[in-house]
Amino acid sequence: MDKQNSKYRWVVFGSVLLTYFLIVSQRTAPGLITDQLMTDFHITASMIGLLTSVQFFAYAGLQVPVGILSDRYGPNIFLVIGTFLTGIGTFLYSIAANEYVLLVARLIVGTGDATIWINLVLILSVWFKGNEFVKLLGMAGMTGSLGFLMATVPFSIWISNTGWRPPFSTTGIIICLCGILLYFVLIRNPKKFEQTETKSTIKKSIQHHEKTSDILKRVFTNRQAWATFLCHYGTVGTYVGFIGSWAVPYGMNVFEMSRSGASQFVMIGLLGAMIGAPLTSWLSSKLGMIRKPYVLVHIVVLLCWSSFILFQGKPPFFMLILLYFLIGYGNGASALTFAVVRKTFDVKEVGVVSGFANMGGFISAVLLPSAFGKVLDHFQGAEASIGYFYGFMIPAVFALMGLIGGLLIKENSREVAQEQKRKHLEQPRQA
């Protein structure tokens, strides 16, 4: 039976998306308990920044290696292993007795999380046809935003009612159960589909491999690859790094919100992210270009972070809503990074370049929480808004680097011209 025509592919789709939803929620959920961790374990803001950074450091550092290994040995086993690691790390986090166990737990979570997105994309590309794949990839991105959404008000209410340990232990166990589910769905049961694969298909998958060092050399010396790296660095890393560490404490300390109230502002950013991906992609497609709308997004994100500095770390309350929404929108619009990759690079390089670009976003997410924490520690004892005033200079500089990346993008004019020619030739037929 053909995988791409089987009903079983929807079982695969549902299982993978459920797992992705839960795992994504654990990227930012620890940001909800920053103050509690500082109190329970008597740790500094710098240590909190390190806890967040180590998770994203593992994620960022493994993007390219995971892409290469999954391409060569198949995505199924890596997705299962990554799911188990995330579940185990989350559970370990919930029973930690000191900050060192917390650190190891977040490192394990980051390692597991690093395998998820790349292998999700590869699995969907195997089980679904091209036209289905594009639509479902958009749904996967939306599912990720919903995962982030879960780690705001719902998770915050759960923490308020039970304390922080039960929610993390329960979620860790559920993610491990998802690992068992994926083993049966992706590895154990689909053997009948594997038997139908022809020798030519297998031969083709083996022949396309190129020397890894040659691919990496091309990628790391390519201006367009670095442009996508910087784009993700400026939009994704600033948003994820801040949301995952200091967004909730910022609302609580500077605006004297409750934990639930501060989480609602995070939710506004997530709403922007959910709208940003489809709307910006649609506008880009309508205009027939990527660079100009993406540069505009980077300008808006830079202005938003700069506004926090302009208002001395405490913008007007009504303005805060708009700033969170637009910064979230920029994170969602970062899907254009991968549109640039697909239009520019050969198919055998897309996975590696996508991993490289994605790595840019999470290197930024690694650096921002720790640097932000050091700034807050330096101004400890002063008015809360002062520390955040200087802290917001960090994402503003990162956003400036993202804008530079957007300006460095070269539009693939040849491909655009070919697409316009194809549409022109099809018009008489349609008439």
Coordinates of C-alpha atoms in Angstrom, one line a residue:
M1 CA 0.0 0.0 0.0
D2 CA 1.2 3.5 -0.9
K3 CA 2.0 5.7 2.1
Q4 CA 0.7 8.9 0.5
N5 CA -2.7 7.4 -0.4
S6 CA -3.3 5.5 2.8
K7 CA -5.7 6.5 5.6
Y8 CA -3.0 5.6 8.0
R9 CA -1.1 8.8 7.1
W10 CA -3.7 10.8 9.2
V11 CA -2.8 8.6 12.2
V12 CA 0.8 9.6 11.7
F13 CA -0.1 13.3 11.3
G14 CA -2.3 13.4 14.4
S15 CA 0.3 11.5 16.5
V16 CA 3.2 13.7 15.4
L17 CA 1.2 17.0 15.9
L18 CA 0.1 16.0 19.4
T19 CA 3.7 15.3 20.4
Y20 CA 4.9 18.6 18.9
F21 CA 2.1 20.5 20.7
L22 CA 3.2 19.2 24.1
I23 CA 6.9 19.6 23.5
V24 CA 6.7 23.2 22.3
S25 CA 4.7 24.1 25.4
Q26 CA 7.8 23.1 27.5
R27 CA 10.1 25.6 25.7
T28 CA 8.6 28.5 27.5
A29 CA 6.6 27.0 30.5
P30 CA 9.6 27.4 32.9
G31 CA 9.3 31.2 32.4
L32 CA 6.1 31.1 34.4
I33 CA 7.9 30.0 37.5
T34 CA 11.0 32.2 37.4
D35 CA 10.2 33.9 40.7
Q36 CA 9.3 30.7 42.4
L37 CA 12.6 29.0 41.4
M38 CA 14.6 32.0 42.6
T39 CA 12.8 31.8 46.0
D40 CA 12.8 27.9 46.4
F41 CA 16.4 27.4 45.3
H42 CA 17.8 30.8 46.4
I43 CA 19.3 31.4 42.9
T44 CA 20.1 34.6 41.1
A45 CA 18.6 36.1 37.9
S46 CA 21.8 35.1 36.1
M47 CA 21.3 31.5 37.1
I48 CA 17.7 31.7 35.8
G49 CA 19.1 33.0 32.5
L50 CA 21.6 30.1 32.3
L51 CA 18.8 27.6 32.9
T52 CA 16.9 29.0 29.9
S53 CA 20.1 29.4 27.8
V54 CA 21.4 25.9 28.2
Q55 CA 18.1 24.5 26.8
F56 CA 18.3 26.7 23.7
F57 CA 22.1 26.1 23.4
A58 CA 21.5 22.4 23.0
Y59 CA 18.7 23.0 20.6
A60 CA 20.7 25.5 18.5
G61 CA 23.9 23.4 18.5
L62 CA 22.2 20.2 17.3
Q63 CA 20.1 21.7 14.4
V64 CA 22.6 21.0 11.6
P65 CA 23.9 17.6 12.9
V66 CA 20.3 16.4 13.4
G67 CA 19.4 17.5 9.9
I68 CA 22.3 15.5 8.4
L69 CA 21.7 12.4 10.5
S70 CA 18.0 12.3 9.9
D71 CA 18.4 12.7 6.2
R72 CA 20.8 9.7 6.1
Y73 CA 19.2 7.3 8.6
G74 CA 15.6 8.3 8.6
P75 CA 13.6 10.7 10.8
N76 CA 11.4 8.2 12.7
I77 CA 13.9 6.9 15.2
F78 CA 15.2 10.4 16.0
L79 CA 11.7 11.7 16.6
V80 CA 11.0 8.9 19.0
I81 CA 14.3 9.3 20.9
G82 CA 13.8 13.1 21.0
T83 CA 10.3 12.7 22.5
F84 CA 11.5 10.4 25.2
L85 CA 14.4 12.8 26.1
T86 CA 12.0 15.7 26.4
G87 CA 9.6 13.8 28.6
I88 CA 12.4 12.5 30.9
G89 CA 14.0 16.0 31.1
T90 CA 10.6 17.6 32.0
F91 CA 9.9 15.0 34.7
L92 CA 13.4 15.4 36.1
Y93 CA 12.9 19.1 36.2
S94 CA 9.8 18.6 38.4
I95 CA 11.6 16.6 41.1
A96 CA 14.8 18.6 41.1
A97 CA 16.3 19.1 44.6
N98 CA 18.9 21.8 43.6
E99 CA 19.8 24.1 40.7
Y100 CA 22.3 21.6 39.2
V101 CA 19.5 19.1 38.6
L102 CA 17.4 21.9 37.1
L103 CA 20.3 22.6 34.7
V104 CA 20.8 19.0 33.6
A105 CA 17.1 18.6 33.2
R106 CA 16.8 21.6 30.8
L107 CA 19.9 20.4 28.9
I108 CA 18.1 17.0 28.3
V109 CA 14.9 18.8 27.3
G110 CA 16.8 21.0 24.8
T111 CA 18.6 17.9 23.3
G112 CA 15.2 16.2 22.8
D113 CA 13.5 19.3 21.4
A114 CA 16.3 19.7 18.9
T115 CA 15.1 16.6 17.0
I116 CA 11.5 17.6 16.7
W117 CA 10.9 20.2 14.0
I118 CA 13.3 18.9 11.4
N119 CA 12.0 15.3 11.7
L120 CA 8.4 16.4 11.7
V121 CA 9.0 18.1 8.4
L122 CA 10.8 15.0 7.0
I123 CA 8.1 12.7 8.2
L124 CA 5.2 14.7 6.7
S125 CA 7.1 15.0 3.4
V126 CA 7.2 11.1 3.2
W127 CA 3.6 10.5 4.1
F128 CA 1.9 13.4 2.2
K129 CA 1.9 14.6 -1.4
G130 CA 3.3 18.0 -2.3
N131 CA 0.0 19.9 -2.2
E132 CA -1.0 18.3 1.1
F133 CA 2.4 18.8 2.6
V134 CA 2.5 22.6 2.2
K135 CA -0.9 23.0 3.8
L136 CA -0.2 20.6 6.7
L137 CA 3.2 22.3 7.4
G138 CA 1.2 25.5 8.0
M139 CA -1.0 23.6 10.4
A140 CA 2.1 22.3 12.2
G141 CA 3.3 25.8 12.6
M142 CA -0.1 26.8 14.0
T143 CA 0.1 23.8 16.4
G144 CA 3.4 25.1 17.7
S145 CA 1.8 28.5 18.4
L146 CA -1.0 26.7 20.3
G147 CA 1.7 24.8 22.3
F148 CA 3.2 28.1 23.3
L149 CA -0.4 29.3 24.1
M150 CA -0.9 26.4 26.5
A151 CA 2.2 27.6 28.4
T152 CA 0.5 30.9 29.3
V153 CA -2.8 31.2 31.1
P154 CA -3.8 27.5 31.2
F155 CA -0.4 26.3 32.6
S156 CA -0.3 29.4 34.9
I157 CA -3.7 28.6 36.4
W158 CA -2.6 24.9 36.9
I159 CA 0.6 26.1 38.7
S160 CA -1.3 28.5 40.9
N161 CA -3.7 25.8 42.0
T162 CA -1.2 22.9 42.6
G163 CA 2.2 24.4 42.8
W164 CA 4.8 24.2 40.0
R165 CA 6.0 20.6 40.4
P166 CA 2.8 18.6 39.6
P167 CA 2.2 20.3 36.2
F168 CA 5.8 19.6 35.0
S169 CA 5.8 16.0 36.3
T170 CA 2.4 15.2 34.7
T171 CA 3.5 16.8 31.4
G172 CA 6.7 14.9 31.4
I173 CA 4.9 11.6 31.9
I174 CA 2.4 12.4 29.1
I175 CA 5.3 13.2 26.7
C176 CA 7.0 9.9 27.5
L177 CA 3.7 8.2 26.7
C178 CA 3.7 10.1 23.3
G179 CA 7.1 8.6 22.7
I180 CA 5.6 5.1 23.1
L181 CA 2.8 6.1 20.8
L182 CA 5.2 7.3 18.1
Y183 CA 7.2 4.1 18.3
F184 CA 4.1 2.0 17.4
V185 CA 2.8 4.6 14.9
L186 CA 6.1 5.3 13.1
I187 CA 8.3 2.2 13.5
R188 CA 6.3 -0.8 14.6
N189 CA 3.1 -0.6 12.5
P190 CA 4.2 0.9 9.1
K191 CA 6.3 -2.1 8.0
K192 CA 3.7 -3.1 5.4
F193 CA 4.2 0.3 3.8
E194 CA 8.0 -0.1 3.8
Q195 CA 7.6 -3.4 1.9
T196 CA 6.0 -1.7 -1.0
E197 CA 8.8 0.7 -1.6
T198 CA 10.6 -0.1 -4.8
K199 CA 14.3 -0.7 -5.2
S200 CA 14.5 2.4 -7.4
T201 CA 13.2 4.5 -4.5
I202 CA 15.7 3.1 -2.1
K203 CA 18.5 3.5 -4.6
K204 CA 17.5 7.1 -5.2
S205 CA 17.6 7.8 -1.5
I206 CA 21.1 6.4 -1.2
Q207 CA 22.6 8.1 -4.3
H208 CA 21.7 11.7 -3.4
H209 CA 24.1 11.7 -0.4
E210 CA 27.0 14.2 -0.9
K211 CA 30.1 14.6 1.2
T212 CA 29.0 16.4 4.4
S213 CA 32.1 18.6 4.5
D214 CA 31.4 19.9 1.0
I215 CA 27.8 20.8 1.8
L216 CA 28.8 22.5 5.1
K217 CA 31.6 24.4 3.3
R218 CA 29.1 25.8 0.7
V219 CA 26.6 26.7 3.4
F220 CA 29.0 28.5 5.7
T221 CA 30.5 30.6 2.9
N222 CA 27.1 31.5 1.3
R223 CA 25.9 35.1 1.8
Q224 CA 22.2 34.1 1.4
A225 CA 22.6 31.4 4.1
W226 CA 24.0 34.0 6.6
A227 CA 21.2 36.4 5.6
T228 CA 18.6 33.7 6.7
F229 CA 20.6 33.0 9.9
L230 CA 20.6 36.7 10.9
C231 CA 16.9 37.1 10.0
H232 CA 16.0 34.3 12.4
Y233 CA 18.4 35.7 14.9
G234 CA 16.6 39.0 15.0
T235 CA 12.9 37.8 15.0
V236 CA 12.8 34.4 16.6
G237 CA 15.5 34.5 19.2
T238 CA 14.5 37.9 20.7
Y239 CA 10.9 36.7 21.0
V240 CA 11.5 33.2 22.3
G241 CA 14.3 34.2 24.6
F242 CA 12.3 37.0 26.3
I243 CA 9.0 35.1 26.4
G244 CA 10.7 32.0 27.8
S245 CA 12.5 33.8 30.7
W246 CA 11.6 37.4 31.6
A247 CA 8.2 38.3 30.0
V248 CA 6.1 37.1 33.0
P249 CA 8.5 38.6 35.7
Y250 CA 8.5 41.9 33.7
G251 CA 4.8 42.2 33.9
M252 CA 4.7 41.2 37.6
N253 CA 7.6 43.4 38.7
V254 CA 7.2 46.5 36.6
F255 CA 3.4 46.6 36.1
E256 CA 2.5 44.8 39.3
M257 CA 0.4 42.3 37.5
S258 CA -0.6 38.9 38.9
R259 CA 1.1 35.8 37.3
S260 CA -2.1 35.1 35.4
G261 CA -2.3 38.7 34.2
A262 CA 1.3 38.8 33.0
S263 CA 0.7 35.4 31.2
Q264 CA -2.2 37.0 29.3
F265 CA 0.2 39.6 27.8
V266 CA 2.4 36.7 26.7
M267 CA -0.7 35.2 25.1
I268 CA -1.2 38.5 23.1
G269 CA 2.3 37.9 21.6
L270 CA 1.3 34.3 20.8
L271 CA -1.8 35.6 19.0
G272 CA 0.4 37.8 16.9
A273 CA 2.6 34.8 16.1
M274 CA -0.4 32.8 15.0
I275 CA -1.5 35.6 12.6
G276 CA 2.0 36.5 11.5
A277 CA 2.9 33.3 9.6
P278 CA -0.2 32.9 7.3
L279 CA -0.8 36.6 6.8
T280 CA 2.8 37.6 5.9
S281 CA 3.2 34.5 3.7
W282 CA 0.0 35.4 1.8
L283 CA 1.2 39.0 1.4
S284 CA 4.5 37.9 0.1
S285 CA 2.9 35.5 -2.4
K286 CA 0.5 38.2 -3.5
L287 CA 3.3 40.7 -4.1
G288 CA 5.5 38.1 -5.7
M289 CA 8.5 39.0 -3.5
I290 CA 10.0 38.0 -0.2
R291 CA 12.7 40.6 0.6
K292 CA 10.6 43.8 0.9
P293 CA 7.8 42.5 3.2
Y294 CA 10.4 40.7 5.3
V295 CA 12.5 43.8 5.7
L296 CA 9.4 45.7 6.7
V297 CA 8.7 43.1 9.4
H298 CA 12.3 43.5 10.7
I299 CA 11.9 47.3 10.9
V300 CA 8.7 46.9 12.9
V301 CA 10.3 44.5 15.3
L302 CA 13.3 46.8 15.8
L303 CA 11.0 49.8 16.5
C304 CA 9.0 47.7 19.0
W305 CA 12.1 46.8 21.1
S306 CA 13.4 50.3 20.8
S307 CA 10.0 51.6 22.2
F308 CA 10.7 49.8 25.5
I309 CA 14.0 51.8 25.7
L310 CA 12.3 55.1 24.6
F311 CA 9.8 54.8 27.5
Q312 CA 12.5 54.0 30.1
G313 CA 11.5 50.3 30.3
K314 CA 7.8 51.1 31.1
P315 CA 5.7 52.1 28.1
P316 CA 2.0 53.0 28.5
F317 CA -0.2 50.0 29.4
F318 CA -2.3 50.3 26.2
M319 CA 0.9 50.5 24.1
L320 CA 2.3 47.3 25.8
I321 CA -0.5 45.3 24.2
L322 CA 0.5 46.5 20.7
L323 CA 4.2 45.9 21.3
Y324 CA 3.7 42.3 22.5
F325 CA 1.4 41.7 19.5
L326 CA 3.8 43.1 16.9
I327 CA 6.8 41.3 18.4
G328 CA 4.9 38.1 18.3
Y329 CA 3.8 38.9 14.7
G330 CA 7.5 39.2 13.7
N331 CA 8.1 35.7 15.2
G332 CA 5.3 34.2 13.1
A333 CA 6.5 36.1 10.0
S334 CA 9.9 34.4 10.3
A335 CA 8.4 31.6 8.3
L336 CA 9.6 33.7 5.3
T337 CA 13.1 32.6 6.3
F338 CA 12.4 29.1 5.1
A339 CA 10.6 30.5 2.0
V340 CA 13.9 32.2 1.1
V341 CA 15.8 28.9 1.7
R342 CA 13.4 26.9 -0.5
K343 CA 13.6 29.4 -3.4
T344 CA 17.4 29.8 -3.3
F345 CA 19.0 26.5 -2.5
D346 CA 19.2 23.1 -4.2
V347 CA 16.8 20.5 -2.7
K348 CA 19.7 18.5 -1.3
E349 CA 20.9 21.5 0.7
V350 CA 17.5 22.8 2.0
G351 CA 17.6 20.6 5.1
V352 CA 21.0 21.7 6.1
V353 CA 20.4 25.4 5.4
S354 CA 17.1 25.3 7.2
G355 CA 18.9 23.9 10.2
F356 CA 21.5 26.6 9.9
A357 CA 18.9 29.4 9.7
N358 CA 16.9 27.9 12.6
M359 CA 20.1 27.7 14.6
G360 CA 20.5 31.5 14.3
G361 CA 17.1 32.0 16.0
F362 CA 18.0 29.8 18.9
I363 CA 21.5 31.1 19.4
S364 CA 19.9 34.4 19.9
A365 CA 17.5 32.7 22.4
V366 CA 20.5 31.3 24.2
L367 CA 22.3 34.6 24.6
L368 CA 19.3 36.9 25.4
P369 CA 18.0 35.3 28.7
S370 CA 21.5 35.0 30.3
A371 CA 22.6 38.5 29.2
F372 CA 19.2 40.0 30.3
G373 CA 19.6 38.3 33.7
K374 CA 23.1 39.7 34.2
V375 CA 21.8 43.2 33.6
L376 CA 18.9 42.7 36.1
D377 CA 21.4 41.4 38.7
H378 CA 23.6 44.5 38.1
F379 CA 20.7 46.8 38.9
Q380 CA 19.3 44.7 41.7
G381 CA 17.9 47.0 44.5
A382 CA 17.1 49.8 42.0
E383 CA 13.6 50.5 40.7
A384 CA 12.4 47.5 38.7
S385 CA 11.9 49.4 35.4
I386 CA 15.6 50.6 35.4
G387 CA 17.0 47.1 35.1
Y388 CA 14.5 46.3 32.4
F389 CA 15.3 49.6 30.6
Y390 CA 18.9 48.6 30.2
G391 CA 18.0 44.9 29.5
F392 CA 15.8 45.9 26.6
M393 CA 18.9 47.2 24.8
I394 CA 19.9 43.6 24.2
P395 CA 16.9 42.5 22.0
A396 CA 17.0 45.9 20.3
V397 CA 20.6 45.2 19.1
F398 CA 19.6 41.6 18.1
A399 CA 16.7 43.0 16.1
L400 CA 19.1 45.4 14.3
M401 CA 21.1 42.3 13.3
G402 CA 17.9 40.8 12.0
L403 CA 17.2 43.9 9.9
I404 CA 20.8 43.6 8.4
G405 CA 20.0 40.0 7.5
G406 CA 16.8 41.1 5.7
L407 CA 18.7 43.7 3.7
L408 CA 21.3 41.1 2.7
I409 CA 18.7 38.8 1.2
K410 CA 19.0 38.5 -2.6
E411 CA 15.7 37.9 -4.3
N412 CA 15.8 35.0 -6.7
S413 CA 14.7 37.1 -9.7
R414 CA 15.3 34.3 -12.2
E415 CA 12.9 32.0 -10.4
V416 CA 10.3 34.8 -10.0
A417 CA 10.6 35.5 -13.7
Q418 CA 10.1 31.8 -14.5
E419 CA 7.0 31.6 -12.3
Q420 CA 5.5 34.7 -13.9
K421 CA 6.2 33.3 -17.4
R422 CA 4.5 30.0 -16.4
K423 CA 1.4 31.8 -15.2
H424 CA 1.3 33.9 -18.3
L425 CA 1.4 30.8 -20.5
E426 CA -1.3 29.1 -18.5
Q427 CA -3.7 32.1 -18.9
P428 CA -4.8 31.3 -22.5
R429 CA -5.5 27.7 -21.5
Q430 CA -7.6 28.7 -18.5
A431 CA -9.6 31.1 -20.7

